[in-house]
Coordinates of C-alpha atoms (C1' of nucleotides) in Angstrom, one line a residue:
Chain E
M1 CA 9.6 9.3 21.6
D2 CA 10.5 5.6 21.5
A3 CA 8.0 2.8 21.3
T4 CA 8.3 1.8 25.0
S5 CA 7.6 5.2 26.4
L6 CA 4.8 5.7 23.9
E7 CA 3.2 2.5 25.1
E8 CA 3.6 3.5 28.7
E9 CA 2.0 6.8 28.0
Q10 CA -0.8 5.2 26.2
V11 CA -1.5 2.7 28.9
A12 CA -1.3 5.4 31.5
A13 CA -3.8 7.4 29.6
A14 CA -6.0 4.5 29.0
A15 CA -7.4 4.3 32.5
A16 CA -8.3 8.0 32.6
A17 CA -9.6 7.9 29.1
A18 CA -11.8 4.9 29.9
D19 CA -13.4 6.8 32.8
N20 CA -14.1 9.8 30.6
L21 CA -15.5 7.7 27.8
D22 CA -17.6 5.7 30.1
E23 CA -19.2 8.9 31.2
E24 CA -19.7 10.1 27.7
V25 CA -21.3 6.8 26.7
E26 CA -23.6 6.8 29.7
Q27 CA -24.7 10.3 29.0
G28 CA -25.3 9.4 25.4
E29 CA -27.4 6.5 26.3
E30 CA -29.4 8.3 28.9
G31 CA -33.0 8.9 27.8
E32 CA -32.5 7.1 24.5
E33 CA -34.6 4.3 23.2
E34 CA -33.0 0.9 23.7
A35 CA -33.2 0.1 20.0
T36 CA -31.3 3.3 19.1
P37 CA -28.2 2.2 17.3
V38 CA -24.9 3.6 18.7
V39 CA -23.7 6.4 16.4
L40 CA -20.1 5.5 15.7
K41 CA -17.5 8.2 15.4
K42 CA -15.5 8.8 12.3
G43 CA -12.4 10.9 11.5
P44 CA -9.1 11.3 13.3
W45 CA -8.5 9.3 16.4
T46 CA -7.9 11.1 19.7
T47 CA -5.2 10.1 22.2
A48 CA -7.9 8.9 24.6
E49 CA -9.4 6.6 21.9
D50 CA -5.9 5.3 21.1
A51 CA -5.3 4.6 24.7
L52 CA -8.5 2.7 25.0
L53 CA -7.8 0.6 22.0
V54 CA -4.2 -0.2 23.2
N55 CA -5.5 -1.1 26.6
H56 CA -8.1 -3.4 25.0
V57 CA -5.6 -5.2 22.8
R58 CA -3.3 -5.7 25.8
Q59 CA -6.1 -7.3 27.7
H60 CA -7.8 -9.3 24.9
G61 CA -5.3 -9.5 22.2
E62 CA -5.8 -8.7 18.5
G63 CA -8.8 -9.8 16.6
N64 CA -12.5 -9.8 17.3
W65 CA -12.5 -6.1 16.5
N66 CA -16.2 -5.7 16.4
A67 CA -16.2 -6.6 20.1
V68 CA -14.0 -3.6 20.9
Q69 CA -16.9 -1.2 20.8
R70 CA -19.1 -3.4 22.9
I71 CA -16.4 -4.1 25.5
T72 CA -14.6 -0.7 25.8
G73 CA -17.4 1.6 24.8
L74 CA -15.2 3.1 22.2
L75 CA -17.4 4.7 19.6
R76 CA -15.5 3.2 16.6
C77 CA -16.4 0.3 14.3
G78 CA -14.3 -2.8 14.3
K79 CA -12.9 -2.0 11.0
S80 CA -11.7 1.4 12.2
C81 CA -10.2 -0.2 15.3
R82 CA -8.3 -2.8 13.3
L83 CA -6.9 -0.2 10.9
R84 CA -5.9 2.1 13.7
W85 CA -4.1 -0.7 15.6
T86 CA -2.4 -2.1 12.5
N87 CA -1.3 1.2 11.1
H88 CA -0.5 3.3 14.1
L89 CA -0.7 1.6 17.5
R90 CA 0.8 -1.8 17.3
P91 CA 4.4 -2.2 18.6
N92 CA 7.5 -2.1 16.5
L93 CA 6.1 0.1 13.9
K94 CA 8.7 2.0 12.0
K95 CA 7.8 5.6 11.3
G96 CA 9.4 8.2 9.1
A97 CA 11.0 8.3 5.7
F98 CA 11.9 5.2 3.9
S99 CA 15.5 4.4 3.8
P100 CA 17.3 3.9 0.5
D101 CA 17.3 0.2 1.1
E102 CA 13.6 0.2 1.8
E103 CA 13.0 2.2 -1.3
L104 CA 14.8 -0.2 -3.5
L105 CA 13.1 -3.2 -1.8
V106 CA 9.7 -1.6 -2.4
A107 CA 10.5 -1.2 -6.0
Q108 CA 11.7 -4.7 -6.3
L109 CA 8.6 -6.1 -4.6
H110 CA 6.3 -3.9 -6.6
A111 CA 7.9 -5.2 -9.8
Q112 CA 7.3 -8.7 -8.7
L113 CA 4.0 -8.5 -6.9
G114 CA 2.2 -5.5 -8.3
N115 CA -0.1 -3.6 -6.0
K116 CA -0.1 -6.3 -3.4
W117 CA 0.7 -3.9 -0.5
A118 CA -0.1 -6.3 2.3
R119 CA 2.3 -8.9 0.8
M120 CA 4.9 -6.3 0.3
A121 CA 4.5 -5.2 3.9
T122 CA 5.5 -8.7 5.1
H123 CA 8.9 -8.1 3.6
L124 CA 9.4 -4.7 5.3
P125 CA 9.3 -5.1 9.0
G126 CA 7.7 -2.2 10.8
R127 CA 6.1 -0.8 7.7
T128 CA 2.4 -1.1 7.0
D129 CA 0.6 -1.8 3.8
N130 CA -1.0 1.6 3.9
E131 CA 2.4 3.3 4.4
I132 CA 3.9 1.4 1.5
K133 CA 0.9 2.1 -0.7
N134 CA 1.1 5.8 0.1
Y135 CA 4.8 5.9 -0.5
W136 CA 4.6 4.1 -3.8
N137 CA 1.6 6.0 -5.1
T138 CA 3.2 9.4 -4.2
R139 CA 6.4 8.6 -5.9
A140 CA 4.8 6.8 -8.8
K141 CA 2.7 9.9 -9.5
R142 CA 5.7 12.2 -9.3
R143 CA 7.8 10.0 -11.5
Q144 CA 5.1 9.6 -14.0
R145 CA 4.6 13.3 -14.2
A146 CA 8.3 13.8 -14.7
G147 CA 8.3 11.2 -17.5
L148 CA 10.6 8.9 -15.5
P149 CA 10.4 5.1 -15.4
M150 CA 8.8 3.6 -12.3
Y151 CA 11.6 1.3 -11.4
P152 CA 15.3 1.6 -10.8
P153 CA 17.5 -0.2 -13.3
E154 CA 18.2 -3.1 -10.9
V155 CA 14.4 -3.8 -11.1
Q156 CA 13.5 -2.5 -14.5
L157 CA 16.2 -4.3 -16.4
P158 CA 15.1 -7.8 -15.5
L159 CA 11.5 -6.9 -16.2
A160 CA 12.4 -5.5 -19.6
I161 CA 14.4 -8.5 -20.5
T162 CA 11.7 -10.9 -19.3
K163 CA 9.2 -9.1 -21.4
R164 CA 11.2 -9.0 -24.5
C165 CA 12.5 -12.5 -24.2
R166 CA 9.2 -14.2 -23.4
Y167 CA 6.7 -12.4 -25.3
A168 CA 8.4 -11.6 -28.6
D169 CA 6.1 -14.2 -30.1
F170 CA 3.0 -12.3 -29.1
S171 CA 4.1 -9.0 -30.5
P172 CA 7.5 -8.0 -31.6
P173 CA 8.9 -5.2 -29.4
Q174 CA 9.0 -1.8 -30.8
Q175 CA 12.5 -0.6 -31.4
S176 CA 12.9 2.8 -30.0
A177 CA 14.0 5.7 -32.2
G178 CA 17.4 5.5 -30.6
G179 CA 17.8 1.8 -31.3
N180 CA 18.3 0.9 -27.7
V181 CA 20.1 -2.1 -26.7
L182 CA 19.4 -4.0 -23.5
D183 CA 22.7 -4.9 -22.3
A184 CA 22.6 -7.2 -19.3
T185 CA 26.2 -8.0 -19.3
D186 CA 26.3 -8.4 -15.6
A187 CA 24.0 -11.3 -16.0
G188 CA 25.7 -12.7 -19.0
F189 CA 23.0 -11.7 -21.4
K190 CA 23.1 -9.3 -24.2
L191 CA 20.0 -8.6 -26.1
H192 CA 19.5 -6.6 -29.2
P193 CA 16.3 -4.9 -30.6
G194 CA 14.0 -7.0 -32.6
G195 CA 12.8 -9.7 -30.3
N196 CA 13.8 -12.6 -32.5
K197 CA 13.5 -16.2 -31.7
S198 CA 17.0 -16.6 -30.3
E199 CA 16.2 -14.0 -27.7
G200 CA 13.1 -15.8 -26.7
E201 CA 15.2 -18.9 -26.2
L202 CA 17.4 -17.2 -23.7
L203 CA 14.8 -17.9 -21.1
K204 CA 13.2 -21.2 -21.8
D205 CA 11.2 -21.8 -18.7
D206 CA 9.9 -20.1 -15.6
D207 CA 12.9 -21.0 -13.4
D208 CA 15.1 -19.1 -15.8
I209 CA 13.1 -16.0 -15.1
G210 CA 13.7 -16.3 -11.4
T211 CA 17.3 -17.1 -12.0
L212 CA 17.7 -13.9 -14.1
F213 CA 16.1 -11.9 -11.3
D214 CA 18.4 -13.4 -8.8
M215 CA 21.4 -12.7 -11.0
I216 CA 20.6 -9.1 -11.6
I217 CA 18.9 -7.9 -8.4
P218 CA 21.3 -7.4 -5.6
K219 CA 21.1 -9.8 -2.8
A220 CA 20.9 -7.1 -0.3
F221 CA 17.3 -7.9 0.5
P222 CA 16.8 -11.6 1.0
M223 CA 13.2 -12.6 0.9
T224 CA 11.8 -14.2 4.0
E225 CA 9.7 -16.3 1.7
P226 CA 9.7 -16.8 -2.0
A227 CA 7.8 -14.2 -3.8
P228 CA 5.0 -15.5 -6.0
P229 CA 5.6 -15.1 -9.7
A230 CA 4.3 -12.0 -11.4
M231 CA 1.6 -12.1 -14.0
V232 CA 2.9 -10.2 -17.0
T233 CA 0.6 -8.6 -19.5
N234 CA 1.6 -8.9 -23.1
H235 CA 1.0 -6.3 -25.7
S236 CA -2.5 -7.7 -26.5
G237 CA -3.5 -7.2 -22.9
N238 CA -3.5 -10.9 -22.2
S239 CA -2.1 -12.0 -18.9
I240 CA 0.3 -14.8 -18.8
S241 CA 1.2 -16.3 -15.5
Q242 CA 4.9 -17.1 -15.1
H243 CA 4.4 -19.9 -12.7
G244 CA 0.7 -20.6 -13.0
S245 CA -0.2 -19.9 -9.5
D246 CA -3.9 -19.1 -9.2
D247 CA -3.5 -17.9 -5.7
H248 CA -1.4 -14.9 -6.3
N249 CA -2.1 -13.8 -9.8
V250 CA -0.5 -10.4 -10.1
N251 CA -1.3 -8.2 -13.0
L252 CA 1.9 -6.6 -13.9
N253 CA 1.8 -4.6 -17.1
V254 CA 5.3 -3.8 -18.1
D255 CA 4.3 -2.2 -21.4
H256 CA 4.7 1.2 -19.9
L257 CA 8.2 0.7 -19.0
P258 CA 10.5 2.5 -21.3
V259 CA 13.6 0.7 -22.5
I260 CA 16.6 1.9 -20.6
S261 CA 18.4 4.3 -22.8
S262 CA 21.3 5.2 -20.5
E263 CA 22.4 4.8 -17.0
Q264 CA 22.5 8.5 -16.7
D265 CA 19.0 8.8 -15.3
W266 CA 19.7 6.3 -12.6
V267 CA 22.8 7.6 -10.9
L268 CA 22.5 6.8 -7.2
D269 CA 23.1 9.6 -4.8
G270 CA 22.2 10.3 -1.3
A271 CA 19.5 12.8 -2.0
C272 CA 17.7 11.0 -4.7
Q273 CA 18.2 7.3 -5.0
W274 CA 16.8 6.4 -8.4
N275 CA 18.0 9.1 -10.6
N276 CA 19.9 12.3 -10.7
M277 CA 17.0 14.6 -10.8
S278 CA 16.6 16.1 -7.4
G279 CA 13.1 16.2 -6.0
I280 CA 11.7 13.6 -8.4
C281 CA 12.1 10.4 -6.4
Chain Q
dA1 C1' 0.8 38.4 4.5
dA2 C1' -2.6 36.2 1.6
dG3 C1' -4.0 33.2 -1.8
dC4 C1' -3.5 29.3 -4.3
dG5 C1' -1.8 24.8 -5.8
dT6 C1' 0.4 20.6 -4.5
dC7 C1' 1.7 17.0 -1.4
dT8 C1' 1.3 13.8 2.3
dC9 C1' -0.9 10.5 4.9
dA10 C1' -4.6 9.0 8.0
dA11 C1' -8.9 7.2 7.5
dC12 C1' -12.8 5.5 5.0
dC13 C1' -15.3 2.7 1.5
dG14 C1' -16.4 -1.2 -1.1
dC15 C1' -15.2 -5.6 -2.2
dT16 C1' -13.7 -10.4 -1.5
dG17 C1' -12.8 -14.7 0.8
dA18 C1' -12.9 -17.5 4.9
dA19 C1' -15.3 -19.3 8.8
dC20 C1' -19.2 -20.4 10.9
dC21 C1' -24.1 -21.7 11.5
Chain S
dC1 C1' -25.7 -25.4 0.4
dG2 C1' -27.0 -20.7 1.3
dG3 C1' -26.8 -16.9 4.5
dT4 C1' -24.3 -14.2 7.7
dT5 C1' -20.5 -12.3 10.0
dC6 C1' -15.9 -11.0 10.2
dA7 C1' -11.1 -9.9 8.8
dG8 C1' -8.4 -8.2 5.4
dC9 C1' -7.1 -5.9 1.2
dG10 C1' -6.7 -2.3 -2.3
dG11 C1' -8.6 2.0 -4.0
dT12 C1' -10.0 6.5 -2.9
dT13 C1' -10.8 10.7 -0.3
dG14 C1' -10.1 14.7 2.4
dA15 C1' -7.9 17.6 5.9
dG16 C1' -3.8 19.7 7.1
dA17 C1' 0.9 20.9 5.9
dC18 C1' 3.9 22.9 2.9
dG19 C1' 5.8 25.7 -0.8
dC20 C1' 5.4 29.0 -4.3
dT21 C1' 3.9 33.4 -6.2

DNA sequence: AAGCGTCTCAACCGCTGAACC
DNA sequence: CGGTTCAGCGGTTGAGACGCT
């Protein structure tokens, strides 16, 4: 069902629903003390409730959610109404599985923003913060269980480089048993284990970090607004803001990210975008 | 077919910050 | 300036769906 027909159906149902609900409310109020607080409903929304809410928003616009109950008689709290509207009823919502492009964008955004689902949602038209959160948590859990890194290489590599370049002074990176080499040849960098001073000098200031991201991350997903800098946690657990913005401090602990050992784990294919292990991503 | 475990996602809860009085 | 209300955010929960044995 497309958005238009859904809306039409909702509006059509609204009138009937409103009548029914009015009756219910009246019956509920009958014989009650005036001071008795309205018992608000919880749990899944019915089509009738949806229709009422849609109708209300059409008439009064979004916002003032606490007035919805008063005006429509809908037995839901404002919070619940706002959530229902935002996540399910508002127009132009995109439902269904995330596309490969969206998956990669979510990973990229998560790497930059951390668990700022609402901010991430602003970059994914039609997707809600709740949807993104659910998507990410589900896959994160799955990947964690499978022992796979959280991020695809396009996202993970800049993070790893950033971490090793900038925070070598705080705590020298541990060289993995395999003696891994971060090879960002596409970006013109080649880093070797050890985190020595020359590595740290590769990226001297904050702008270089952003530049590195720009160089490595594909341009397929232009940001509608510049993403705030991530706050990276060093090995001691101290947070260091990359740009010093108080407004959007994002705690992004990259310590759990394993150093990329091979590209083998990240072969892109249709069924599983981030690796070659079916059913994991 | 039944039982069980896992997954998904809608909805709720608690908290925070902004706006207003 | 403190209290209250409201909107929004992120974390968590629980019911139903699904898959496996």
